[in-house]
JSON list of C-alpha atoms and ligand atoms in Angstrom, two decimals:
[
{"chain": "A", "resi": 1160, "resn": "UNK", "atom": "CA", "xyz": [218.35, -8.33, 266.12]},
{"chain": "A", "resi": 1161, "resn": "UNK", "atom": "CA", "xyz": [221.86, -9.39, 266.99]},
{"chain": "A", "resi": 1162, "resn": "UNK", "atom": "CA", "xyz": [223.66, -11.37, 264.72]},
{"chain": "A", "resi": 1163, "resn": "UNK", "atom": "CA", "xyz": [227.45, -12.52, 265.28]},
{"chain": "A", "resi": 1164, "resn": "UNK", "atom": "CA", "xyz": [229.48, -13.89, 262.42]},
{"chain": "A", "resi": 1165, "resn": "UNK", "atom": "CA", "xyz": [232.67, -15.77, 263.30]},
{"chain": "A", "resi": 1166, "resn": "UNK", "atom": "CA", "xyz": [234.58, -16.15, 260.14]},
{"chain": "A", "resi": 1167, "resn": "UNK", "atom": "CA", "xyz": [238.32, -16.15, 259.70]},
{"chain": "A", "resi": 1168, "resn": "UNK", "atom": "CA", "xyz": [238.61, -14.27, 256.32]},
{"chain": "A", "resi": 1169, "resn": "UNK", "atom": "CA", "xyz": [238.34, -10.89, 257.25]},
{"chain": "A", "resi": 1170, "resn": "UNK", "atom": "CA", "xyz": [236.94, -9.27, 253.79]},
{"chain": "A", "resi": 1171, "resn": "UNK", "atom": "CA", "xyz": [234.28, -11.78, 253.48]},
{"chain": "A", "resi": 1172, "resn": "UNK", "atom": "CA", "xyz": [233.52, -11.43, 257.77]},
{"chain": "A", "resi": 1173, "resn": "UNK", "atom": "CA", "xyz": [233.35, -7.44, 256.15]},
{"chain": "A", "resi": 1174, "resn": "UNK", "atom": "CA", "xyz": [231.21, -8.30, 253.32]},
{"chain": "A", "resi": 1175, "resn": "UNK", "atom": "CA", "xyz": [228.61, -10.20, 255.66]},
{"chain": "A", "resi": 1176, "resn": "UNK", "atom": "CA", "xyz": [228.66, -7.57, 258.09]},
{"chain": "A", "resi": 1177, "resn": "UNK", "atom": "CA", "xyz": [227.83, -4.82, 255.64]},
{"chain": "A", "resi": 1178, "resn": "UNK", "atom": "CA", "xyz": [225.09, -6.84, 253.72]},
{"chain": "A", "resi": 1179, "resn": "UNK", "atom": "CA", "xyz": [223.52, -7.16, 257.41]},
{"chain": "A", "resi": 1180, "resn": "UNK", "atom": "CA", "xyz": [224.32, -3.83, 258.51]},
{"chain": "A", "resi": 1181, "resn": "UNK", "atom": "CA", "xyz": [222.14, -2.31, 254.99]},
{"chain": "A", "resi": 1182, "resn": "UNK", "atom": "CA", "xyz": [219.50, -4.97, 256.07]},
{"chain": "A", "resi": 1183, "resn": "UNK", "atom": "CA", "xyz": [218.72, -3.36, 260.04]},
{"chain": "A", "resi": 1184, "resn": "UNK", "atom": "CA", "xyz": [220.34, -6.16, 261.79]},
{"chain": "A", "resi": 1185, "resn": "UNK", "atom": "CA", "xyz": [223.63, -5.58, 264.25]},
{"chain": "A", "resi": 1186, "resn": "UNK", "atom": "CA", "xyz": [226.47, -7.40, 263.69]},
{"chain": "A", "resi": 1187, "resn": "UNK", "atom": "CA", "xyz": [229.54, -8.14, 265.61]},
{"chain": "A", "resi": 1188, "resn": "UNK", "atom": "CA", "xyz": [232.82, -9.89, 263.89]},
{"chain": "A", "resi": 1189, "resn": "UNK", "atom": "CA", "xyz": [235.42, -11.88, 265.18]},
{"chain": "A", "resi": 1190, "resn": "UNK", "atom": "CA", "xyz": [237.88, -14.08, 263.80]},
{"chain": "A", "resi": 1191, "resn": "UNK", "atom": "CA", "xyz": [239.51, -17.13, 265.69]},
{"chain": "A", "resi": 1192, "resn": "UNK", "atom": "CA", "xyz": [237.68, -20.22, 267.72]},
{"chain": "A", "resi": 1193, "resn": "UNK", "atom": "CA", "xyz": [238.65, -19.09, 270.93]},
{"chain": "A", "resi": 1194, "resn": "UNK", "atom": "CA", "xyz": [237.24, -15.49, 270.56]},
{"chain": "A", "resi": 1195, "resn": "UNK", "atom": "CA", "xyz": [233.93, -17.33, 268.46]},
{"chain": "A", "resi": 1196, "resn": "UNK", "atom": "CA", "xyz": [233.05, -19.40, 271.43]},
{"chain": "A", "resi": 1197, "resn": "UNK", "atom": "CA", "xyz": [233.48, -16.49, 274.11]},
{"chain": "A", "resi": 1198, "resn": "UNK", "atom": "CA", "xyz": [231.32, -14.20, 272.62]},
{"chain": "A", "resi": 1199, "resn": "UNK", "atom": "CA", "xyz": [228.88, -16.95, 271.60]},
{"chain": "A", "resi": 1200, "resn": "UNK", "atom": "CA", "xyz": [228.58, -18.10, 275.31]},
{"chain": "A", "resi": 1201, "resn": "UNK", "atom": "CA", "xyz": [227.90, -13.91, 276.17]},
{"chain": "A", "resi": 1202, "resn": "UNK", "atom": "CA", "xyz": [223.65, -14.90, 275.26]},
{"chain": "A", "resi": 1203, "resn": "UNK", "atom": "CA", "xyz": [223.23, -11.45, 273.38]},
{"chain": "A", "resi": 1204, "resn": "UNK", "atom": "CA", "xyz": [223.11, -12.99, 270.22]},
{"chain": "A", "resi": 1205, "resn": "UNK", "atom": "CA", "xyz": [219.76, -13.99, 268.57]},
{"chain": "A", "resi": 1206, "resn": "UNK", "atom": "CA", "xyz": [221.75, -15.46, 265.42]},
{"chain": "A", "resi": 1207, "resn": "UNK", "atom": "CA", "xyz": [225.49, -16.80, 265.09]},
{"chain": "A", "resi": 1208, "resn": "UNK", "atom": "CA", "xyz": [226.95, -17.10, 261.21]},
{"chain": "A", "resi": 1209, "resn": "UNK", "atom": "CA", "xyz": [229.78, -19.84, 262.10]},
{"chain": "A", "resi": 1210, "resn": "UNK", "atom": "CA", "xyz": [232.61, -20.89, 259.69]},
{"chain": "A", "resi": 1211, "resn": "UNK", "atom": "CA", "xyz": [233.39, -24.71, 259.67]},
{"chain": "A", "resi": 1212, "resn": "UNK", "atom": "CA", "xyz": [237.47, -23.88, 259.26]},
{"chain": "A", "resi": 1213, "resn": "UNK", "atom": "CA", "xyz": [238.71, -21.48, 262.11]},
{"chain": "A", "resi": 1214, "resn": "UNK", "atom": "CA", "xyz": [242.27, -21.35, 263.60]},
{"chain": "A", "resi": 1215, "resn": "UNK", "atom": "CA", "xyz": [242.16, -22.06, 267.02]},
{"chain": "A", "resi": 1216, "resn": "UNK", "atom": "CA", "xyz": [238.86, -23.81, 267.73]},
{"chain": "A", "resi": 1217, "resn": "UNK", "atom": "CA", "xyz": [237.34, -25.06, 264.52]},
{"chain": "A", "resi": 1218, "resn": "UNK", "atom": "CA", "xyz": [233.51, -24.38, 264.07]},
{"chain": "A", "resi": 1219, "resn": "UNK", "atom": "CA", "xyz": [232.39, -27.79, 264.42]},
{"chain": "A", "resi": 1220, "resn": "UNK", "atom": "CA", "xyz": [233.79, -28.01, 268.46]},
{"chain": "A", "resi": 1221, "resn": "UNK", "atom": "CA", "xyz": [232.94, -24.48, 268.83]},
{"chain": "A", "resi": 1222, "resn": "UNK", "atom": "CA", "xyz": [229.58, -25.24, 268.30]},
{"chain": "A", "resi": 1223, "resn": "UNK", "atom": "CA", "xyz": [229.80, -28.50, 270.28]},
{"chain": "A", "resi": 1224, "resn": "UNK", "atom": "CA", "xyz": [230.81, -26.67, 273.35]},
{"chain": "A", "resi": 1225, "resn": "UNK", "atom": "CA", "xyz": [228.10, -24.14, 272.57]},
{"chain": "A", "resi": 1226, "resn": "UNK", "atom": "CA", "xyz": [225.31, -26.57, 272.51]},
{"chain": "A", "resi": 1227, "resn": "UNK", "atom": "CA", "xyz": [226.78, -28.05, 275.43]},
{"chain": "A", "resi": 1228, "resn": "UNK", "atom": "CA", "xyz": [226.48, -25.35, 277.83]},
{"chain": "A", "resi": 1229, "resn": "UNK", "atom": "CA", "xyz": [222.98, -25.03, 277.06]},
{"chain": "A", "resi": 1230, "resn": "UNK", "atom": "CA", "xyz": [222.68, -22.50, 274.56]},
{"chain": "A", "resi": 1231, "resn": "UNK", "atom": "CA", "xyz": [219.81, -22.38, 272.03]},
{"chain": "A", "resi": 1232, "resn": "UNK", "atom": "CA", "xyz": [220.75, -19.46, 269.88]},
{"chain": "A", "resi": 1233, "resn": "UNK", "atom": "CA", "xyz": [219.98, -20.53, 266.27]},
{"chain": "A", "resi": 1234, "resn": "UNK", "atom": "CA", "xyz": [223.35, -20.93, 264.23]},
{"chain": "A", "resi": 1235, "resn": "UNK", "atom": "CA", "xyz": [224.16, -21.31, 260.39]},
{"chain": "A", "resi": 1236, "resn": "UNK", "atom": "CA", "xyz": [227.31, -22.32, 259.32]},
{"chain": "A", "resi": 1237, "resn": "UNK", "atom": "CA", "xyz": [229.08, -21.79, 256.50]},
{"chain": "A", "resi": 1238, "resn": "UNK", "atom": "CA", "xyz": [231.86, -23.70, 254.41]},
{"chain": "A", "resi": 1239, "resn": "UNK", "atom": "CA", "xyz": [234.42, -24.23, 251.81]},
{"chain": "A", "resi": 1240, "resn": "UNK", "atom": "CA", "xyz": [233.47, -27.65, 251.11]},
{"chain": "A", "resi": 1241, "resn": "UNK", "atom": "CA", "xyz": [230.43, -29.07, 250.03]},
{"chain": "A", "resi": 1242, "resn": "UNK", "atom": "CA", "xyz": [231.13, -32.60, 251.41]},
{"chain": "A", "resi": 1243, "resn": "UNK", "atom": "CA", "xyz": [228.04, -34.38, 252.82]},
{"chain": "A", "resi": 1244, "resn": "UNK", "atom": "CA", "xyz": [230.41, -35.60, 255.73]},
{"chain": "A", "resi": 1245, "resn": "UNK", "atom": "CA", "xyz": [231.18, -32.27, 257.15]},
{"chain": "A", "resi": 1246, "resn": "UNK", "atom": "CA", "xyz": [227.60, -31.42, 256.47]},
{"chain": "A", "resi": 1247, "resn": "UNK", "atom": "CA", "xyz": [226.44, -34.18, 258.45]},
{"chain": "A", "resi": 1248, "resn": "UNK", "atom": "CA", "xyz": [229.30, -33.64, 261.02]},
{"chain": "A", "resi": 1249, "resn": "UNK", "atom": "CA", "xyz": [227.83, -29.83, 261.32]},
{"chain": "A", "resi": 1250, "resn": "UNK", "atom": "CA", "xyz": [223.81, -30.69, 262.03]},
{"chain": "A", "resi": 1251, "resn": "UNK", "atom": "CA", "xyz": [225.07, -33.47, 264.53]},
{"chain": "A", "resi": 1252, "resn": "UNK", "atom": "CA", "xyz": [227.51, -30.41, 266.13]},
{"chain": "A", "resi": 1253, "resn": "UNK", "atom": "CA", "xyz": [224.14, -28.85, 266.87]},
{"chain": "A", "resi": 1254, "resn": "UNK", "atom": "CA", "xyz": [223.67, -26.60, 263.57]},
{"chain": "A", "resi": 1255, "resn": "UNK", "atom": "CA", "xyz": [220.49, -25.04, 262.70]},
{"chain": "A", "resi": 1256, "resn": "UNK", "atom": "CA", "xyz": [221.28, -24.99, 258.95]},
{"chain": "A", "resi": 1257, "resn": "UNK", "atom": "CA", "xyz": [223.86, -25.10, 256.45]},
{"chain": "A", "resi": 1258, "resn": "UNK", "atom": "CA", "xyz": [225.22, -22.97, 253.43]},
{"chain": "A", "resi": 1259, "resn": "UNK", "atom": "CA", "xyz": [228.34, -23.91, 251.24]},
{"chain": "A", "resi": 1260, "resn": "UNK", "atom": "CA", "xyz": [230.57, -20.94, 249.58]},
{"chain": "A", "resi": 1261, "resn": "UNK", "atom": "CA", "xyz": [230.45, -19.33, 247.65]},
{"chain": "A", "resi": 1262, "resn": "UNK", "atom": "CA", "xyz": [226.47, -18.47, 248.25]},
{"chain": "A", "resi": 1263, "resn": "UNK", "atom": "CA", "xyz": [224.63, -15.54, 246.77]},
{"chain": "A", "resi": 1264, "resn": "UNK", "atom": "CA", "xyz": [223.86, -12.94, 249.43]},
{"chain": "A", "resi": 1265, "resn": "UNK", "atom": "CA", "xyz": [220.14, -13.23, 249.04]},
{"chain": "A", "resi": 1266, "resn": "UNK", "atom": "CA", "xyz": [220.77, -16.63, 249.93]},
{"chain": "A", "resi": 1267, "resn": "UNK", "atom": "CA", "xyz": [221.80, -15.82, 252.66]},
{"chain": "A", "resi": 1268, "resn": "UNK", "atom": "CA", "xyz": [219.58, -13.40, 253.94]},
{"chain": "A", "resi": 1269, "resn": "UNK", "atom": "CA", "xyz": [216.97, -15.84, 253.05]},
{"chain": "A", "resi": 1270, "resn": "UNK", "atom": "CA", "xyz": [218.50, -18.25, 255.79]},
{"chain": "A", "resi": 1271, "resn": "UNK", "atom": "CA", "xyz": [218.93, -15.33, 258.45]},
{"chain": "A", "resi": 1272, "resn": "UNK", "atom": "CA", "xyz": [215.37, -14.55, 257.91]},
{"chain": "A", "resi": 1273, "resn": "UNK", "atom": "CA", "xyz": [214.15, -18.04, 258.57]},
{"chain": "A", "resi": 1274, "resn": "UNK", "atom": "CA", "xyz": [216.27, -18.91, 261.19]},
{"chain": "A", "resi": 1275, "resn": "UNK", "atom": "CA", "xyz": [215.24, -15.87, 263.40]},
{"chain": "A", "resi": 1276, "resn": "UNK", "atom": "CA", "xyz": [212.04, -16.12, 262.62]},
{"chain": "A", "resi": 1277, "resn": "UNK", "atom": "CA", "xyz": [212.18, -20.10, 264.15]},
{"chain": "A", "resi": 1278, "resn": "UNK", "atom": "CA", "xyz": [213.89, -18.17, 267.12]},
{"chain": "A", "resi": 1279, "resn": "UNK", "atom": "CA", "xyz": [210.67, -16.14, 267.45]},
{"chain": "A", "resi": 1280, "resn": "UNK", "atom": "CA", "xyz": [208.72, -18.96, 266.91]},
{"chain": "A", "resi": 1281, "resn": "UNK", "atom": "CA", "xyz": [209.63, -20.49, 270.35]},
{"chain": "A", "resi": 1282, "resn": "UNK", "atom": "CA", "xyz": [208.25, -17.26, 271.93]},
{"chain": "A", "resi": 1283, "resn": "UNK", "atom": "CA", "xyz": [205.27, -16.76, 270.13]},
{"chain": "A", "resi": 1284, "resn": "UNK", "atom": "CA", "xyz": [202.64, -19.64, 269.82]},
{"chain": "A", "resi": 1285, "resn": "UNK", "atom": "CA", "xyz": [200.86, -17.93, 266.62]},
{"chain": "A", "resi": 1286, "resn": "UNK", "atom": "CA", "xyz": [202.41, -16.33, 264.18]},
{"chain": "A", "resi": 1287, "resn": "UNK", "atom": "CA", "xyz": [200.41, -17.05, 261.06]},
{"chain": "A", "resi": 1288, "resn": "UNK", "atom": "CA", "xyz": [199.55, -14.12, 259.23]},
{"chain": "A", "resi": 1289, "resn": "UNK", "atom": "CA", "xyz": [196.15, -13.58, 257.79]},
{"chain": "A", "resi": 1290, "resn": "UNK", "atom": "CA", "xyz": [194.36, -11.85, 255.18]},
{"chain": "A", "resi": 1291, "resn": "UNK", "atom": "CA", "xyz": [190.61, -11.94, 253.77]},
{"chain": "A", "resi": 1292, "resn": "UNK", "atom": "CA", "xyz": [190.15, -16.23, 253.64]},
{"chain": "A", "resi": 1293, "resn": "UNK", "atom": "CA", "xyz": [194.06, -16.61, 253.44]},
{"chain": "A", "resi": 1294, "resn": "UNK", "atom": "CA", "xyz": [196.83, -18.02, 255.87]},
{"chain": "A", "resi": 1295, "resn": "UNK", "atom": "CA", "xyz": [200.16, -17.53, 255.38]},
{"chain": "A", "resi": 1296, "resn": "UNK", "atom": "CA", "xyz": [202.39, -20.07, 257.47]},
{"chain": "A", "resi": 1297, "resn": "UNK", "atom": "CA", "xyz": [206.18, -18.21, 258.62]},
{"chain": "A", "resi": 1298, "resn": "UNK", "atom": "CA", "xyz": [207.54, -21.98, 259.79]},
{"chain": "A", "resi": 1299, "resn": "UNK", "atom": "CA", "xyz": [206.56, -24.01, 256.64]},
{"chain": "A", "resi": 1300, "resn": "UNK", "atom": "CA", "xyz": [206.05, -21.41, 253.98]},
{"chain": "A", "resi": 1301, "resn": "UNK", "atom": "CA", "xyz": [202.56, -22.49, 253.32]},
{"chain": "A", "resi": 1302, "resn": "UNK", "atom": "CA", "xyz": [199.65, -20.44, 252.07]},
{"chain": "A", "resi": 1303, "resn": "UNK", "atom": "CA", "xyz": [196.36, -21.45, 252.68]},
{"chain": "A", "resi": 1304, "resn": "UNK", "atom": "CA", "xyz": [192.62, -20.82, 252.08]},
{"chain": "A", "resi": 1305, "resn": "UNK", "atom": "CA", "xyz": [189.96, -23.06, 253.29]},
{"chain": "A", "resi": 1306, "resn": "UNK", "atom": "CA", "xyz": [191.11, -26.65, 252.90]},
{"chain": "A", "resi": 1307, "resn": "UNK", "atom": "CA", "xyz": [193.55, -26.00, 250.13]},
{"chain": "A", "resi": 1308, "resn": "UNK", "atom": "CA", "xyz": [196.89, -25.09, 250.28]},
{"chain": "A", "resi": 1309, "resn": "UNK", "atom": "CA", "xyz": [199.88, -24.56, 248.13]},
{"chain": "A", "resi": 1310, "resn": "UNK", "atom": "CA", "xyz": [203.98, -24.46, 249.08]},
{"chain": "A", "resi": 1311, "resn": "UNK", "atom": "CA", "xyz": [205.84, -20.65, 248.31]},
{"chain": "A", "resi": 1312, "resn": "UNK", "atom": "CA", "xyz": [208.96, -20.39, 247.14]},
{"chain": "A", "resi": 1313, "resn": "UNK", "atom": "CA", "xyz": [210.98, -17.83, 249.54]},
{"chain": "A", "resi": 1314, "resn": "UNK", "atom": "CA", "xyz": [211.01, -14.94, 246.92]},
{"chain": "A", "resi": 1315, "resn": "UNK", "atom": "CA", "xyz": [207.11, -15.31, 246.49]},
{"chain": "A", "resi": 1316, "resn": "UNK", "atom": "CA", "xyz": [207.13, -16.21, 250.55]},
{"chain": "A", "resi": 1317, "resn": "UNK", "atom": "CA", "xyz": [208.54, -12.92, 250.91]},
{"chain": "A", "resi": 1318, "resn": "UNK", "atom": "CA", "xyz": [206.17, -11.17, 248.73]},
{"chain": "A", "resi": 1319, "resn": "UNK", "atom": "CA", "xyz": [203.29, -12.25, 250.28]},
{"chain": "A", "resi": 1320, "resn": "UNK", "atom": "CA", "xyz": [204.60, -11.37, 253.28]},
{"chain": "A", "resi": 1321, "resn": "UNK", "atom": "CA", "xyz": [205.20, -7.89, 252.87]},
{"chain": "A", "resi": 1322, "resn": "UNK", "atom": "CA", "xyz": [201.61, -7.80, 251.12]},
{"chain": "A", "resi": 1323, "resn": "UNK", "atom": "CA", "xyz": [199.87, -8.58, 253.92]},
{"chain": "A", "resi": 1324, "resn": "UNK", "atom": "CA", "xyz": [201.42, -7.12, 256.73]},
{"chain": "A", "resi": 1325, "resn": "UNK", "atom": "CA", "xyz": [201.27, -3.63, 254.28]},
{"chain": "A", "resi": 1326, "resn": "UNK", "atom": "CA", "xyz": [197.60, -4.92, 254.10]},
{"chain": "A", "resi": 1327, "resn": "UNK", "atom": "CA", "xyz": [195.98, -1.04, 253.06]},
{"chain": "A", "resi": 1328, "resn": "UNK", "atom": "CA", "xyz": [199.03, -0.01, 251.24]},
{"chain": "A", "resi": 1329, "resn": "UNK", "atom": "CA", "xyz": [199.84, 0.42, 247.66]},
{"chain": "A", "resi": 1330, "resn": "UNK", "atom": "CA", "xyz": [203.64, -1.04, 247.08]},
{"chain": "A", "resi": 1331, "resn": "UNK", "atom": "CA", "xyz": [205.43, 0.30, 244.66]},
{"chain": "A", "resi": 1332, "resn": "UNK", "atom": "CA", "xyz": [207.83, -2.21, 242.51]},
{"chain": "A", "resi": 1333, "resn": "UNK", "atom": "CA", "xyz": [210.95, -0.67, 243.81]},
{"chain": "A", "resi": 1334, "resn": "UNK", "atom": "CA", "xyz": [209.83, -1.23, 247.70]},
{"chain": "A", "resi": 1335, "resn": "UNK", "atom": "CA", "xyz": [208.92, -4.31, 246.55]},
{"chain": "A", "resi": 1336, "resn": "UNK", "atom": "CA", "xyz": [212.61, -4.92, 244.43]},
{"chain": "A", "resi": 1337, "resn": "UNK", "atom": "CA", "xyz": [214.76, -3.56, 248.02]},
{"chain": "A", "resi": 1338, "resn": "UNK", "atom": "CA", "xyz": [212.94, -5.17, 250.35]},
{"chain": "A", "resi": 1339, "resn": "UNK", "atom": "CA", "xyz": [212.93, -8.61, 248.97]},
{"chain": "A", "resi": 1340, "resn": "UNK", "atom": "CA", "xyz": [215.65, -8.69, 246.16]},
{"chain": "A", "resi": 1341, "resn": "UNK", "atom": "CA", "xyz": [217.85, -6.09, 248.24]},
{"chain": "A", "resi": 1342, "resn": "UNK", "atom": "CA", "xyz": [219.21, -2.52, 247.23]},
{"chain": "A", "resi": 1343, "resn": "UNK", "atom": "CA", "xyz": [222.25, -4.09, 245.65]},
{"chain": "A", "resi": 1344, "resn": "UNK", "atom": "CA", "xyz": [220.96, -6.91, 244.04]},
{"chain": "A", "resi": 1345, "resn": "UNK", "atom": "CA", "xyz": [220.85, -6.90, 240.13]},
{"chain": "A", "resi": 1346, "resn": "UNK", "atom": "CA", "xyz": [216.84, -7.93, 240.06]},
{"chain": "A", "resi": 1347, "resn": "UNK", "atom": "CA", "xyz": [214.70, -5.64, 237.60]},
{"chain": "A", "resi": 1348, "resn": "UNK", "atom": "CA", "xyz": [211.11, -4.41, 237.86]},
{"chain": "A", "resi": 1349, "resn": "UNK", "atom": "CA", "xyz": [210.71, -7.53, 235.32]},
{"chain": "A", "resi": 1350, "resn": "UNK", "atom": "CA", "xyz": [211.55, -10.03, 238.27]},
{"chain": "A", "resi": 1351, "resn": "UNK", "atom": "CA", "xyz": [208.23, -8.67, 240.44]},
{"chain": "A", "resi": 1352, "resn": "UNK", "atom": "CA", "xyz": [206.27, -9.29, 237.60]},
{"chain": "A", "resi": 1353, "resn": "UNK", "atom": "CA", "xyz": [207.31, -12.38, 237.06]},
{"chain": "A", "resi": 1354, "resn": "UNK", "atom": "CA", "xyz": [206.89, -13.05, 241.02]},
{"chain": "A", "resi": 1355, "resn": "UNK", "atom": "CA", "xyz": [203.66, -11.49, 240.90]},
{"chain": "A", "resi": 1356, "resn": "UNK", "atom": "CA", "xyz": [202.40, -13.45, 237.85]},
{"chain": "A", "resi": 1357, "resn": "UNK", "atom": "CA", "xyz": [203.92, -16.40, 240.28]},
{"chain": "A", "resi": 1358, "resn": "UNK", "atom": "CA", "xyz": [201.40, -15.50, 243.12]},
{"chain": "A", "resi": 1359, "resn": "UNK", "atom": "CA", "xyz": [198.24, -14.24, 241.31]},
{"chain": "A", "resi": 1360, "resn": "UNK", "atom": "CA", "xyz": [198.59, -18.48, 239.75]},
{"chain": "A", "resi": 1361, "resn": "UNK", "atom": "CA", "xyz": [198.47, -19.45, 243.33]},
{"chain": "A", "resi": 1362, "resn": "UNK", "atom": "CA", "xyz": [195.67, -17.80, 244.47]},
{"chain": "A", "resi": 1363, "resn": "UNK", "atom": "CA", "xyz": [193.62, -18.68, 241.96]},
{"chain": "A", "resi": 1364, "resn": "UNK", "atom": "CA", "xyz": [194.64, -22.23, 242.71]},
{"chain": "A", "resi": 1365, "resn": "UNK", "atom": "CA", "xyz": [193.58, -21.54, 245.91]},
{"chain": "A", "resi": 1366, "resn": "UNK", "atom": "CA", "xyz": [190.43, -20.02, 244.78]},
{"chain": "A", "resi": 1367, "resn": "UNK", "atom": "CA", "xyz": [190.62, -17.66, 247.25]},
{"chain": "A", "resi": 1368, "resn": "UNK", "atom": "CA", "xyz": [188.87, -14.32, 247.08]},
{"chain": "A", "resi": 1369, "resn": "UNK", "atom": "CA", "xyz": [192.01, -12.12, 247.86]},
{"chain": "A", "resi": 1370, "resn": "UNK", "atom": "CA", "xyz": [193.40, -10.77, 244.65]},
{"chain": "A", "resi": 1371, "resn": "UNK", "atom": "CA", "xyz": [196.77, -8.63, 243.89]},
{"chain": "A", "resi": 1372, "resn": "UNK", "atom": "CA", "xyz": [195.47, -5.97, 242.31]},
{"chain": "A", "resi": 1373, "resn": "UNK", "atom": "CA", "xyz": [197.77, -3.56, 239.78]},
{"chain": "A", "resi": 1374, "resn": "UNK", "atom": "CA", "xyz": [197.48, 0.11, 240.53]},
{"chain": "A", "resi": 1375, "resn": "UNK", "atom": "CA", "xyz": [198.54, 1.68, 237.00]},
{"chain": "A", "resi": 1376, "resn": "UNK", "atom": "CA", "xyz": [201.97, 3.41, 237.16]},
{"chain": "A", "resi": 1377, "resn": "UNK", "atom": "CA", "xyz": [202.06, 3.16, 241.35]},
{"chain": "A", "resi": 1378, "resn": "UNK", "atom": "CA", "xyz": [202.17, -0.42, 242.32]},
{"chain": "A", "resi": 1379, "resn": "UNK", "atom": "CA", "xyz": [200.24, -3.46, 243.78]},
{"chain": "A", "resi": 1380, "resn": "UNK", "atom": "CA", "xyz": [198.09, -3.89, 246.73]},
{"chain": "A", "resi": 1381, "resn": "UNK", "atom": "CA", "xyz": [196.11, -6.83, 248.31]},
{"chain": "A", "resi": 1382, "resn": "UNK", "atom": "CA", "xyz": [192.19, -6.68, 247.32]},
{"chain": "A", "resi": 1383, "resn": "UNK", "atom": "CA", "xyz": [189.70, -8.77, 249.05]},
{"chain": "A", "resi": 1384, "resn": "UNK", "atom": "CA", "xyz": [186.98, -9.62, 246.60]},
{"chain": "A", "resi": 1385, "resn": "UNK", "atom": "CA", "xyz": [182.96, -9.81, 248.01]},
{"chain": "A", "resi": 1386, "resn": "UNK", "atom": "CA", "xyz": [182.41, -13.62, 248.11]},
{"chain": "B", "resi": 2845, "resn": "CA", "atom": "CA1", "xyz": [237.75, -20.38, 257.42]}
]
């Protein structure tokens, strides 16, 4: 995955680089309009990070002339201000989503996540994932068994996520802390029991038979129950 970030301050450009860097993605910089919208136009990009306040072109036309030449590529921008004009001003300039600074880095991570996920989701007709009687939906965040379904937050989204695609694997807490809290984040072991607790609520809501099961001193694993 590609990811470009056009972003005039050069520490935080840095910061968001690195944080994707640690996270497997590829990311390119740059720092002005002019450059922005040239490598934008390039199509190797399966993500742009876009700040509203550039010298040169500002984000808002950048991504105006983007959308006008055809291009799909899911974009987030970013900005100073929180004012529901220039967030209006940004989804009508063709963006895919929008986060205000400062914004925790999970934050957004969460966002990349979701956005190329929806990029995927054009390709790929199904892409619910599926365990014992459950169905977990990427697009809405919706888990379901049988008729019933409940809403996850992104944290326990995440969670599940990595459950099921680790189906026949034990996961420890700290796999479970870096991959969806991140290496540097501050979250403790506490946090995936908490998110666990979180889960294990659901699926009994949902009455379904699959279970997250506690391996003493190694981790957690997915457990379909006989029905
Ligand atoms: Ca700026």
């Amino acid at each position: 995955m590609r990811i470009l970030i056009i972003e005039d301050e050069k520490r935080l450009a840095q910061t968001l680089a690195d944080l994707l860097h640690r996270q497997g993605y590829t990311a390119d910089m740059c720092h002005d309009g002019n450059t922005g919208l040239d490598n934008a136009l390039s199509g190797i990009y399966d993500l742009i990070l876009l700040d509203a306040m550039l010298p040169g072109l500002d984000g808002f036309s950048l991504l105006q002339q983007l959308r006008g030449s055809g291009s799909a590529v899911p974009v987030l921008m970013l900005t100073a201000r929180s004012d529901v004009s220039d967030r209006v001003r940004g989804l009508d300039s063709g963006a895919d989503y929008y986060l205000t600074k400062p914004f925790e880095p999970q934050e957004l991570l969460a966002c990349v996540r979701l956005l190329l996920r929806r990029g995927e989701g054009e390709v790929r007709t199904d892409d619910t994932l599926r365990c014992g009687d459950l169905q977990l939906d990427p697009g809405t965040f919706l888990l379901r068994c049988g008729e019933r379904s409940v809403r996850l937050s992104r944290k326990e989204y995440d969670l599940m996520e990595l459950f099921i695609r680790n189906q026949k694997q034990i996961l420890t807490k700290e796999q479970l802390l870096n991959r969806v809290w991140g290496y540097d984040s501050e979250a403790e072991d506490n946090n995936v029991e908490v998110y666990i607790s979180f889960l294990r609520r659901k699926l009994t809501h949902l009455h379904s038979t699959v279970k997250i099961k506690t391996v003493r001193m190694v981790g957690y694993c997915l457990e379909v129950e006989n029905p």
